[in-house]
CSV table of C-alpha atoms in Angstrom, one decimal:
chain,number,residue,atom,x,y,z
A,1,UNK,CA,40.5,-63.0,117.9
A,2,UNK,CA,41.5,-63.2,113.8
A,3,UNK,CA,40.9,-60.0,112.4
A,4,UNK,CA,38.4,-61.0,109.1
A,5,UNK,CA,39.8,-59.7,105.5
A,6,UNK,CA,37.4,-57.5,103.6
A,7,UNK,CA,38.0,-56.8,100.0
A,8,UNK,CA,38.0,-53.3,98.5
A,9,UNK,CA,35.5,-52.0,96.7
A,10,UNK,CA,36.3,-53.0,92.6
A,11,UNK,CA,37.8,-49.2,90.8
A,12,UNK,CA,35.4,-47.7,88.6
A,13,UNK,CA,35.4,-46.3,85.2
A,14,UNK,CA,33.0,-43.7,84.1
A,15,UNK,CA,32.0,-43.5,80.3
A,16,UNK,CA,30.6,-40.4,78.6
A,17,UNK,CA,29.7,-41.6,74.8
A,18,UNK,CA,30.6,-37.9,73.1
A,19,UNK,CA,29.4,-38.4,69.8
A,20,UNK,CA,27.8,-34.9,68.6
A,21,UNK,CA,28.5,-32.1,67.7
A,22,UNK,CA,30.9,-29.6,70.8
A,23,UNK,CA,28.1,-27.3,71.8
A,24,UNK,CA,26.4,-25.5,74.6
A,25,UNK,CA,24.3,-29.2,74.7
A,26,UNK,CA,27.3,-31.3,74.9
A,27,UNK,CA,28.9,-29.0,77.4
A,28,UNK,CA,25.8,-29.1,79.6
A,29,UNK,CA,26.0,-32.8,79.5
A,30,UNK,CA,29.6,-33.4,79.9
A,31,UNK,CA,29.6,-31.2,82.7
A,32,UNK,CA,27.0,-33.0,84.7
A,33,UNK,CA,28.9,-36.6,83.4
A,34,UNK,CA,31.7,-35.0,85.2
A,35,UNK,CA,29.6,-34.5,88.4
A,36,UNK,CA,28.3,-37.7,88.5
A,37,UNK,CA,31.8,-39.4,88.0
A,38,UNK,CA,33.0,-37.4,90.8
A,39,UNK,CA,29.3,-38.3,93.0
A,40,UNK,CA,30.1,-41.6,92.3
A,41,UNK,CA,33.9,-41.6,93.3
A,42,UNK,CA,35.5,-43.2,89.6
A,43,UNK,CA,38.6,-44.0,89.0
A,44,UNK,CA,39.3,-43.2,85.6
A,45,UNK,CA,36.9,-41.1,83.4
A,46,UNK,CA,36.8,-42.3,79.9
A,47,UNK,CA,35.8,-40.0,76.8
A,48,UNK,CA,34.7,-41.7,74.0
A,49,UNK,CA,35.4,-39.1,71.4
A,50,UNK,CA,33.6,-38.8,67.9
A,51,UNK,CA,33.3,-35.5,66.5
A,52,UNK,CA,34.4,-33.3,63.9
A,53,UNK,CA,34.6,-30.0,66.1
A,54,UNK,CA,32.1,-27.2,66.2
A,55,UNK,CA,31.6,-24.0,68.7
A,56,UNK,CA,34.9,-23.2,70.3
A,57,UNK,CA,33.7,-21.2,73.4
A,58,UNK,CA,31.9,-24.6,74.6
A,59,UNK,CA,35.0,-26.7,73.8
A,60,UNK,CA,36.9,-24.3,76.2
A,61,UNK,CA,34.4,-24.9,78.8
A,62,UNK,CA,34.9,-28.6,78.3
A,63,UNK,CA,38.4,-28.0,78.5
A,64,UNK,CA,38.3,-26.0,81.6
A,65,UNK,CA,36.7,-28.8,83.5
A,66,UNK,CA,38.8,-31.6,82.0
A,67,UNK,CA,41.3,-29.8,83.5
A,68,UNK,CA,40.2,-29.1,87.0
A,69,UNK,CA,38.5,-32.3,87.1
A,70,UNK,CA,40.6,-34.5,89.7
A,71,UNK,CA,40.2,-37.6,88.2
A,72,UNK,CA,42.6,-39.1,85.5
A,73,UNK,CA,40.9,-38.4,82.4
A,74,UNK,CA,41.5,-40.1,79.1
A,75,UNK,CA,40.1,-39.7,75.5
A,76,UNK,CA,39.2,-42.2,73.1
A,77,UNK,CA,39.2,-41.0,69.7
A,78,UNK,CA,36.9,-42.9,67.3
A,79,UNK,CA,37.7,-42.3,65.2
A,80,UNK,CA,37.5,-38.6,64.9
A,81,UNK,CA,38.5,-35.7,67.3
A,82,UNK,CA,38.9,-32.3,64.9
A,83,UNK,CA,38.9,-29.0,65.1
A,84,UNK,CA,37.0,-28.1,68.4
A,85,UNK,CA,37.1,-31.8,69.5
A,86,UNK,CA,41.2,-31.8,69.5
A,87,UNK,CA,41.3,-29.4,72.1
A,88,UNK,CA,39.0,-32.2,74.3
A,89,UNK,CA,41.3,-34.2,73.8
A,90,UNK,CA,44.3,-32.4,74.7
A,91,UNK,CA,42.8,-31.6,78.0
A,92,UNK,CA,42.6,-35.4,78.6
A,93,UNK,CA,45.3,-36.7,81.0
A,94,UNK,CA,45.8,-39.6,78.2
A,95,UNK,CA,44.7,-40.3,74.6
A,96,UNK,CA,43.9,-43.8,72.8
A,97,UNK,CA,43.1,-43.9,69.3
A,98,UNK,CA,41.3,-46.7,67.6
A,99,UNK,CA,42.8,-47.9,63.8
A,100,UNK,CA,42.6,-45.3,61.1
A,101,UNK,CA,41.4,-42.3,63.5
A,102,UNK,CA,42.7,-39.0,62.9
A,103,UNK,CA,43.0,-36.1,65.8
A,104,UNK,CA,44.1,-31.8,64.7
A,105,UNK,CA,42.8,-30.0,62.2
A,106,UNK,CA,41.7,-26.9,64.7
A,107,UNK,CA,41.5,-23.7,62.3
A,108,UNK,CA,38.4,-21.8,63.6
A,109,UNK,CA,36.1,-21.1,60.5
A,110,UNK,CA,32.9,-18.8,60.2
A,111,UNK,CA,30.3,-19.9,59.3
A,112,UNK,CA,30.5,-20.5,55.8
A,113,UNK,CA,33.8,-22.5,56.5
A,114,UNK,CA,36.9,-20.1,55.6
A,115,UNK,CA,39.2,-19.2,57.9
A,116,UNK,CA,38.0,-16.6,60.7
A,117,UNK,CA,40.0,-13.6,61.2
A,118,UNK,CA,43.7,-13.6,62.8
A,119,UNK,CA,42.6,-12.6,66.5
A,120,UNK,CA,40.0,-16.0,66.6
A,121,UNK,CA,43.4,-18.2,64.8
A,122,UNK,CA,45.5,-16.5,67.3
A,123,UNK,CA,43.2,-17.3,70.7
A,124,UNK,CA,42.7,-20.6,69.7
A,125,UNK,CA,46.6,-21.2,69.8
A,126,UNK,CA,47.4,-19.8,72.8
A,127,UNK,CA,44.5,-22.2,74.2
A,128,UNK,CA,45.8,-25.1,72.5
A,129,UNK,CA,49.6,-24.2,73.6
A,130,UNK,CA,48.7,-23.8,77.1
A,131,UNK,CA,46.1,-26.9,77.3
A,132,UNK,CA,49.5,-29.0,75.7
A,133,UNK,CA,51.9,-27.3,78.4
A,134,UNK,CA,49.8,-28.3,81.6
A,135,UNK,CA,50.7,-31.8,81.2
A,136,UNK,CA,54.2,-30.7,82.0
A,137,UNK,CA,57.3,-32.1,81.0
A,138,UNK,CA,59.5,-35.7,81.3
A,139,UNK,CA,62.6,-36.6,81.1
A,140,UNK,CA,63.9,-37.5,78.0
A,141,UNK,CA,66.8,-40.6,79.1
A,142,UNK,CA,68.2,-40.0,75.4
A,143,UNK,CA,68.8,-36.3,75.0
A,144,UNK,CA,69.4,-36.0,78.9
A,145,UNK,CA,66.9,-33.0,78.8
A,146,UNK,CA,63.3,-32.1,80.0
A,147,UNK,CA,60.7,-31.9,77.3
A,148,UNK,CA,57.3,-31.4,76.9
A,149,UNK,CA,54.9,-34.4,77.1
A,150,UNK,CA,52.6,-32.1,74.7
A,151,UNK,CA,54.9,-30.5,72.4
A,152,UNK,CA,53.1,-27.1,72.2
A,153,UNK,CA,54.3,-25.9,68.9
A,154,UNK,CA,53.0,-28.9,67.6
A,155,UNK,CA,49.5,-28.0,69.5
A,156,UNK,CA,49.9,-24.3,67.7
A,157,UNK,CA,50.6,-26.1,64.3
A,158,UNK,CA,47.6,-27.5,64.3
A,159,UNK,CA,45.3,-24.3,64.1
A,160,UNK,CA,47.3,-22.7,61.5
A,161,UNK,CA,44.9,-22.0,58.6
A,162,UNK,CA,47.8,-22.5,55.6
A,163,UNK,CA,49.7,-25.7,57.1
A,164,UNK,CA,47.0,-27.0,59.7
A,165,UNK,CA,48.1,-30.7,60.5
A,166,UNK,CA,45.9,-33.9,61.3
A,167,UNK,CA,47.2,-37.1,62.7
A,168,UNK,CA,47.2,-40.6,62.2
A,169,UNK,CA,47.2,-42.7,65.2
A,170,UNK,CA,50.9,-43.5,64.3
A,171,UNK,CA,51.9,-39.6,63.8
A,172,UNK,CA,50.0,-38.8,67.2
A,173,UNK,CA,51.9,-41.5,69.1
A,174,UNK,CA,55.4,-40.8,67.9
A,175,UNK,CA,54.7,-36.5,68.6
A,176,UNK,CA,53.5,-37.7,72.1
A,177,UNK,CA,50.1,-37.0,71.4
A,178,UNK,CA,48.8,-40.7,72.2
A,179,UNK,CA,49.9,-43.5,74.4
A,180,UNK,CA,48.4,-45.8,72.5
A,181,UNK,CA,45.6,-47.4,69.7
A,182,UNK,CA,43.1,-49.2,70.7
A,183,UNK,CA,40.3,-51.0,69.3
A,184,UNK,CA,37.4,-50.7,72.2
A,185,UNK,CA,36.5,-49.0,75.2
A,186,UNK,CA,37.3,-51.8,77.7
A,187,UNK,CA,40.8,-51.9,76.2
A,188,UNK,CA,41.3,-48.3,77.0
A,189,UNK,CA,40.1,-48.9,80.2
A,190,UNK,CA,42.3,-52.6,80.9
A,191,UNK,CA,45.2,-50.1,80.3
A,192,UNK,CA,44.7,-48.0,83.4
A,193,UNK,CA,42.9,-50.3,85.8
A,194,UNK,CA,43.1,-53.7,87.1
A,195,UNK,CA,41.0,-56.3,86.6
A,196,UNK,CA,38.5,-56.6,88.1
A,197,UNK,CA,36.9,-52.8,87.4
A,198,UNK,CA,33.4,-51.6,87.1
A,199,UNK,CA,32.3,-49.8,84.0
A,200,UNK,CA,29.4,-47.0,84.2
A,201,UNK,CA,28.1,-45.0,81.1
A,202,UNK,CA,26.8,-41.7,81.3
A,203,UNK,CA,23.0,-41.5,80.4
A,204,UNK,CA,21.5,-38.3,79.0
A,205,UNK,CA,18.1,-37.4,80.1
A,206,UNK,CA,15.1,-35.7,78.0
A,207,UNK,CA,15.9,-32.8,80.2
A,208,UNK,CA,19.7,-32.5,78.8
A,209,UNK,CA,18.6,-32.3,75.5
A,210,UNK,CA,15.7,-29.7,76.2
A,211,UNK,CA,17.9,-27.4,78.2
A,212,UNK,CA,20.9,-28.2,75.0
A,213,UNK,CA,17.9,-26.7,72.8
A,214,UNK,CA,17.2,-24.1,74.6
A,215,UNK,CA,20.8,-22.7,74.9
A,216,UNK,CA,21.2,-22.7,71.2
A,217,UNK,CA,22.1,-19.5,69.6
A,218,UNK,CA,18.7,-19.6,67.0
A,219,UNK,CA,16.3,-20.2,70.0
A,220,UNK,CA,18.1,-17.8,72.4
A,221,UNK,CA,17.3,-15.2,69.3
A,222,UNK,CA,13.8,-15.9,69.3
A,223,UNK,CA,13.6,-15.8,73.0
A,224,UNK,CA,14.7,-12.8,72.9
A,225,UNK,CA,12.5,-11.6,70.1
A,226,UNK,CA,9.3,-13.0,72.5
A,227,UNK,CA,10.5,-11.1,75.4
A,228,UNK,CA,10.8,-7.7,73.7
A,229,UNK,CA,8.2,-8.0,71.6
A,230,UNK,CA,5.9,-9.3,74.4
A,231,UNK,CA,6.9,-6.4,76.8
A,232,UNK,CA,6.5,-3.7,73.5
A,233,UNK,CA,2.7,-5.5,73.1
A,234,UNK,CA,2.0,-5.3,76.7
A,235,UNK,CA,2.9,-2.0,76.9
A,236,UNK,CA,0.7,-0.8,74.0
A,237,UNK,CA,-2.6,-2.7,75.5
A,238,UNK,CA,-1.6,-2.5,80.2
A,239,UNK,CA,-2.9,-5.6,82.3
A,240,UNK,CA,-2.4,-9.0,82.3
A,241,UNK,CA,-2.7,-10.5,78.9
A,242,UNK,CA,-1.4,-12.6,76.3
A,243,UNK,CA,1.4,-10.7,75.3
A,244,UNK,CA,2.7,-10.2,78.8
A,245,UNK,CA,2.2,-14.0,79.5
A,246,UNK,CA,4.3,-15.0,76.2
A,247,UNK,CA,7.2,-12.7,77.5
A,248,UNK,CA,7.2,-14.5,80.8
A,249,UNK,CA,7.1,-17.9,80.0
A,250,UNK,CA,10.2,-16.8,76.9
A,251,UNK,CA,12.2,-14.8,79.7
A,252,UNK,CA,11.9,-18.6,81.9
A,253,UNK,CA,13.0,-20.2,79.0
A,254,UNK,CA,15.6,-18.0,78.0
A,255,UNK,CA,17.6,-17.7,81.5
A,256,UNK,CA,16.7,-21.8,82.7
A,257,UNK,CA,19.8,-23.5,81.0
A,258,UNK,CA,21.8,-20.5,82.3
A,259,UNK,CA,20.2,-20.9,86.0
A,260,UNK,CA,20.3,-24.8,85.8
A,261,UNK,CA,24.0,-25.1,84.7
A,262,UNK,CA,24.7,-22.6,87.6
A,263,UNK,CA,26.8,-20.3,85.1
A,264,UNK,CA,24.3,-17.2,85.7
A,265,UNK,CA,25.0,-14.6,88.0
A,266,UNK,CA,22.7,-13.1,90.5
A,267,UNK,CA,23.3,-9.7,89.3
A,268,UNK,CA,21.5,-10.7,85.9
A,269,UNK,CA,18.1,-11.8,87.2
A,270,UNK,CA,18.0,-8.7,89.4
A,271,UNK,CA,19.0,-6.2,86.9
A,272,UNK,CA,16.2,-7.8,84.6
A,273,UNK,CA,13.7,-7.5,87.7
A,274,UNK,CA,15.1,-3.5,87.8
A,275,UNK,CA,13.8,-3.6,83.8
A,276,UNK,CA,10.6,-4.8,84.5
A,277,UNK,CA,9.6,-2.8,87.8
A,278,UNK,CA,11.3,0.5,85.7
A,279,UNK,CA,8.9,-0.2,82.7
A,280,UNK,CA,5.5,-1.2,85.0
A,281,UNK,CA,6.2,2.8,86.6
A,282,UNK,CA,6.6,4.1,83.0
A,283,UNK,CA,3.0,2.1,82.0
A,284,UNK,CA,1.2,2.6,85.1
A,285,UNK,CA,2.7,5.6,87.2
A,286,UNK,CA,4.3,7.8,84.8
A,287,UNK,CA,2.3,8.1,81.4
A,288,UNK,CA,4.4,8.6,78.3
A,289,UNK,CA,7.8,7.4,77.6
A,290,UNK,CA,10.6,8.9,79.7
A,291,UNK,CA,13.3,7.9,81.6
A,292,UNK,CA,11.9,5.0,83.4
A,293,UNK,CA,11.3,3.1,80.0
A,294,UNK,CA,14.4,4.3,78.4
A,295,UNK,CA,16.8,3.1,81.9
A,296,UNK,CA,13.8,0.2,82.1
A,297,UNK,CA,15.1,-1.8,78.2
A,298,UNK,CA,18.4,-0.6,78.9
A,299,UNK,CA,18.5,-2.8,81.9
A,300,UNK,CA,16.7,-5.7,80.2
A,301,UNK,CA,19.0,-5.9,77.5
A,302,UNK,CA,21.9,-5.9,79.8
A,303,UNK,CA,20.9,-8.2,81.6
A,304,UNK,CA,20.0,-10.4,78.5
A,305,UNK,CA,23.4,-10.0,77.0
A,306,UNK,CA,24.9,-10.5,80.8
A,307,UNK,CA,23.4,-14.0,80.7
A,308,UNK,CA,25.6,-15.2,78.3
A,309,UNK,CA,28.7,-14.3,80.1
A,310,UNK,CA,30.7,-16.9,82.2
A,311,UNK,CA,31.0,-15.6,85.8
A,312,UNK,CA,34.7,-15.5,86.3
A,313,UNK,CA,34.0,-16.5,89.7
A,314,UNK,CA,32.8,-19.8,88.9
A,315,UNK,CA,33.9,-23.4,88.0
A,316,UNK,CA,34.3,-24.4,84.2
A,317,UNK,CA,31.3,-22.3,83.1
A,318,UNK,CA,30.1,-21.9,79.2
A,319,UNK,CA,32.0,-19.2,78.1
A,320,UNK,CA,30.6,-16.7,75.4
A,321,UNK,CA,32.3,-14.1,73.4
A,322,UNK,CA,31.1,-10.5,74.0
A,323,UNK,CA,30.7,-10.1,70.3
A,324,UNK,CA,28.8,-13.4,69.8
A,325,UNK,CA,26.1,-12.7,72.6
A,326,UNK,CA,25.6,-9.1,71.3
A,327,UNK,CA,25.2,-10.4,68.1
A,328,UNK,CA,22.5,-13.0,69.2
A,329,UNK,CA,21.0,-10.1,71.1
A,330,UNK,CA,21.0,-7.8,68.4
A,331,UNK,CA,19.1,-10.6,66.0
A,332,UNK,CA,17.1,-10.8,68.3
A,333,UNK,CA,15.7,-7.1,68.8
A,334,UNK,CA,15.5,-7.2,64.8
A,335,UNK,CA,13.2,-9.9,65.3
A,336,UNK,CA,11.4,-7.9,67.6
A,337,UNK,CA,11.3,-4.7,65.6
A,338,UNK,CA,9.8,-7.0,62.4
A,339,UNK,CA,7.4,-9.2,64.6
A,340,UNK,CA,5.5,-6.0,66.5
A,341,UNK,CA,5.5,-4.2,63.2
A,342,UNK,CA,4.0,-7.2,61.5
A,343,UNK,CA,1.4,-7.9,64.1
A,344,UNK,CA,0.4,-4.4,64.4
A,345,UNK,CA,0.1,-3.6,60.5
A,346,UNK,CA,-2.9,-4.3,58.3
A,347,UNK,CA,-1.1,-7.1,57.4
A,348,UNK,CA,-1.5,-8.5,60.9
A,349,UNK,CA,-4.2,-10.9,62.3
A,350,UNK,CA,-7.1,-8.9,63.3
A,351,UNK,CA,-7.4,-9.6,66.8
A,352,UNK,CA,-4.0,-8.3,67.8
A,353,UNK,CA,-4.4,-5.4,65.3
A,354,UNK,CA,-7.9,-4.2,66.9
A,355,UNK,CA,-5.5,-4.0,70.5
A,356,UNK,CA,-3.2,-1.5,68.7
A,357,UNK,CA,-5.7,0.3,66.3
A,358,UNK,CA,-7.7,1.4,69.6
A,359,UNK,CA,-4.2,2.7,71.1
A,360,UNK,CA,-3.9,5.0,68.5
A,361,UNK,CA,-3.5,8.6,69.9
A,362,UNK,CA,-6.5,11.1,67.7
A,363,UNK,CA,-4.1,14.8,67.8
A,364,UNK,CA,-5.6,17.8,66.9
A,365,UNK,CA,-2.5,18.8,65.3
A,366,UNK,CA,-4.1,16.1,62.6
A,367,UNK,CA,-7.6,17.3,62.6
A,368,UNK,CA,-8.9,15.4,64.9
A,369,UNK,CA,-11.4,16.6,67.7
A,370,UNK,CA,-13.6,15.5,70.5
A,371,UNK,CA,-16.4,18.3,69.8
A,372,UNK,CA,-18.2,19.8,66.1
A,373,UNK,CA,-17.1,23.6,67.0
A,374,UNK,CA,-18.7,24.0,63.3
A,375,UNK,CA,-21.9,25.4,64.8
A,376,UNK,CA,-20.3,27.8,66.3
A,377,UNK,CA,-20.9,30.4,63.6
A,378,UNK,CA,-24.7,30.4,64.1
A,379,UNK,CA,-23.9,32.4,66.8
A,380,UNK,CA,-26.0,35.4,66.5
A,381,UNK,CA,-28.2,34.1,63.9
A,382,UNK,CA,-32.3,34.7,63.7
A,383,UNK,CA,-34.2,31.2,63.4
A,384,UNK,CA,-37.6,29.5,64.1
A,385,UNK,CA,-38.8,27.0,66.0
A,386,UNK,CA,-39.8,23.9,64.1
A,387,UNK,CA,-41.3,22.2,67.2
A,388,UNK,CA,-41.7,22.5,71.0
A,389,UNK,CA,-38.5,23.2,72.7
A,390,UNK,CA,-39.5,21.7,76.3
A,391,UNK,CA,-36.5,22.8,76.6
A,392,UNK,CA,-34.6,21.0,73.3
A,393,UNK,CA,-36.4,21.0,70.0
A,394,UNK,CA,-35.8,21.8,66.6
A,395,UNK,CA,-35.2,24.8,65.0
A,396,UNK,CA,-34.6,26.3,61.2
A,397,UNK,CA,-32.3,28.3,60.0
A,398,UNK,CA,-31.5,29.8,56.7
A,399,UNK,CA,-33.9,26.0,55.9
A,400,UNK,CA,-31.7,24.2,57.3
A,401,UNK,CA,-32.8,22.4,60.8
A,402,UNK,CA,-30.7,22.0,63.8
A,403,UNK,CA,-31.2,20.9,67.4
A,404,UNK,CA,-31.7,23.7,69.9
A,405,UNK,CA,-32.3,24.0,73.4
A,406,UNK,CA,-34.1,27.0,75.1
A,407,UNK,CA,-32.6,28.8,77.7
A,408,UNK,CA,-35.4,30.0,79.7
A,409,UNK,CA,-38.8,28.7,80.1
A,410,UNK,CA,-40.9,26.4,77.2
A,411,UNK,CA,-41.2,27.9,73.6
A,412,UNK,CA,-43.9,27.4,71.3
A,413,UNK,CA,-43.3,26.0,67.5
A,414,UNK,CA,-43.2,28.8,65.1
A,415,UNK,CA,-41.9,31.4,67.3
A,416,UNK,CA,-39.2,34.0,66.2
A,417,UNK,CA,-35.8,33.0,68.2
A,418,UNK,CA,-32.5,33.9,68.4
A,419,UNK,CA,-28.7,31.5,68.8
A,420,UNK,CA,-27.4,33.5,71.8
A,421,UNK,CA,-24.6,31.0,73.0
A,422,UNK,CA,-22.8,27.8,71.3
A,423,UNK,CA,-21.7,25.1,74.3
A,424,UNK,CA,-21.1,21.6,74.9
A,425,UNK,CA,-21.4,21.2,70.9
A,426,UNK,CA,-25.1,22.6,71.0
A,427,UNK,CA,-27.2,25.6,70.2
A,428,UNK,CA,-29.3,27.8,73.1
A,429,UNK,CA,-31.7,29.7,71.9
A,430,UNK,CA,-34.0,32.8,73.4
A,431,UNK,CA,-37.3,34.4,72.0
A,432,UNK,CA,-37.6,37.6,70.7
């Protein structure tokens, strides 16, 4: 019996259109790209590069993947790849660059675009070196040596704030930083497969571009601000209300692109539960503020900060530096601190100022009191009864009238009496 010939499924490229700035978005979407490719068993994953940098903790990210990702990778600059977007490119197994595209120029800047300090220049060339040496080396047949494929000095060079370089298509090829130009995607991809191939492009979804938002440094601040300054309201006015229900939904928003992307660990939600439960004792166990709501914000701002923190233990997460998430923490409590003190001051709207005015503690020390002692000094004094006192009336003394009750039996009006006792802010009375 003939044995019938099948044909093999056609190879398949895989297309992620990166044409925005390299943020915690784009890393969110490249990373799921990257899933998907792998889901969908491509051949060859194709980057189609346009960008002119941006945060460098989320290019790393990008980076890590690239790297770990086990299938051939290769970038398409056009027609720019700078700063941020360079190192995406050097983590690609191979790099195309369309006519009059340029690729370097990695310098990390603050944000007011001069050169950040020495230890950022000098991190980002010891991730650009080691990105260029993980392609290894070849054998040169002229020289009769090894050399790098990705010269890494040359990587180094190009983050060097006084003699940063940027090449032309030409320059990158004849450095051994392309393989090639090329003037469209299917080009790129007619160099690595054979016809016939499949193409795919990656598709962003509305949620991508929420979770993108919500992992941006200015809306992480104001989550936080909403969370604190929720709990501080809540705390001020105990039970379920507005102000506890606007710290909820902000602390859901705040950790979901965390939890989503799966680059949260467990410890954080827990140590934030800790916060909560330590703060609800301090409101509704323990009156005042002690150690449960000191231990109780400690633990929420750990656990706030922790969120931002790559767990080493997993895959290509979204890095950020310790002083960046404190930072965004720390606006954030500012925030806080002006919001609360806005809301609660006659500035304020007046419904949320009415919550806080009847919080407000009367202390003796200030001159308040909960009873008139001032009629104390009648004590002792000779009046008369005005009316009745069956028992309570009204009585006169030195012409002045004053409510009195009688502490034995009816008295008549216009009796001689006596004050014998001053209680419960009133005067007791007994004929003489």
């Amino acid at each position: 019996m003939a044995v019938g010939w099948m044909r093999a499924e056609e190879p398949l490229a895989y297309v992620l259109e990166f044409n925005d700035e390299v943020n915690a978005k784009m890393w969110m979407i490249t990373k799921r790209a990257l899933t998907e490719a792998q889901e969908k068993r491509a051949d060859l994953v194709v980057i189609h590069l346009n960008t002119y940098g941006g945060a460098v903790d989320a290019a790393d990210s990008i980076r890590t993947a690239l790297l770990r990702l086990p299938i051939p990778t290769v970038a398409f600059i056009d027609p720019n790849a700078a700063s941020a977007g360079s190192l995406i490119s050097l983590a690609c197994d191979s790099v195309y660059m369309s006519p009059g595209a340029s690729l370097g120029a990695s310098t990390v800047v603050t944000p007011d675009g001069s050169p950040a300090p020495d230890k950022y220049q000098s991190y980002m060339k010891s991730i650009m070196r080691s990105t260029a040496e993980s392609h290894g080396k070849r054998w040169n047949e002229e020289t009769g040596t090894w050399e790098w494929r990705r010269d890494p000095a040359i990587a180094e060079h190009w983050v060097t704030p006084d003699s940063v370089l940027t090449f032309t298509p030409e320059e990158a090829i004849a450095h051994g930083y392309a393989e090639g130009i090329a003037t469209s995607v299917d080009e790129v991809i007619a160099a690595h497969l054979e016809q016939p191939y499949r193409v795919e492009y990656f598709h962003s979804t509305a949620t991508d571009h929420i979770l993108g938002f919500l992992a941006n440094a200015g809306v992480r601040a104001v989550l936080i601000m909403l969370i604190l300054g929720g709990i501080y309201m809540e705390m001020q006015s105990p039970g379920l209300s507005f102000a506890g229900a606007v710290a909820f939904v902000a602390a859901v928003l705040y950790f979901l692109p965390m939890a989503v992307n799966g680059t949260m660990a467990p410890w954080v939600i827990v140590l934030f539960l800790i916060g909560l439960v330590l703060l609800a004792l301090e409101m509704f166990v323990i009156p005042g503020f002690g150690i449960c709501g000191v231990c109780g914000i400690i633990a929420i701002l750990a656990s706030i900060v922790g969120a931002m923190f790559y767990g080493p233990a997993m895959e290509g997460g979204y890095a950020v530096d310790i002083v960046d998430a404190v930072t965004i923490t720390s606006v954030g409590v500012i925030l806080a601190v002006g919001l609360t003190w806005f809301l609660t001051s006659k500035y304020g709207p007046k419904c949320i100022r009415r919550v806080s005015e009847l919080q407000t503690e009367l202390r003796v020390s200030e001159g308040y009191s909960s009873v008139d002692t001032s009629l104390k000094k009648y004590v002792g004094s000779d009046a008369e009864t005005v009316t009745d006192l069956r028992p309570s009336g009204k009585i006169e003394i030195g012409g002045k009238l004053f409510d009195a009750v009688s502490i034995m039996g009816f008295i008549d009006a216009r009796r001689a009496v006596k004050v014998v006792k001053f209680e419960n802010a009133q005067l007791y009375v007994s004929e003489t």
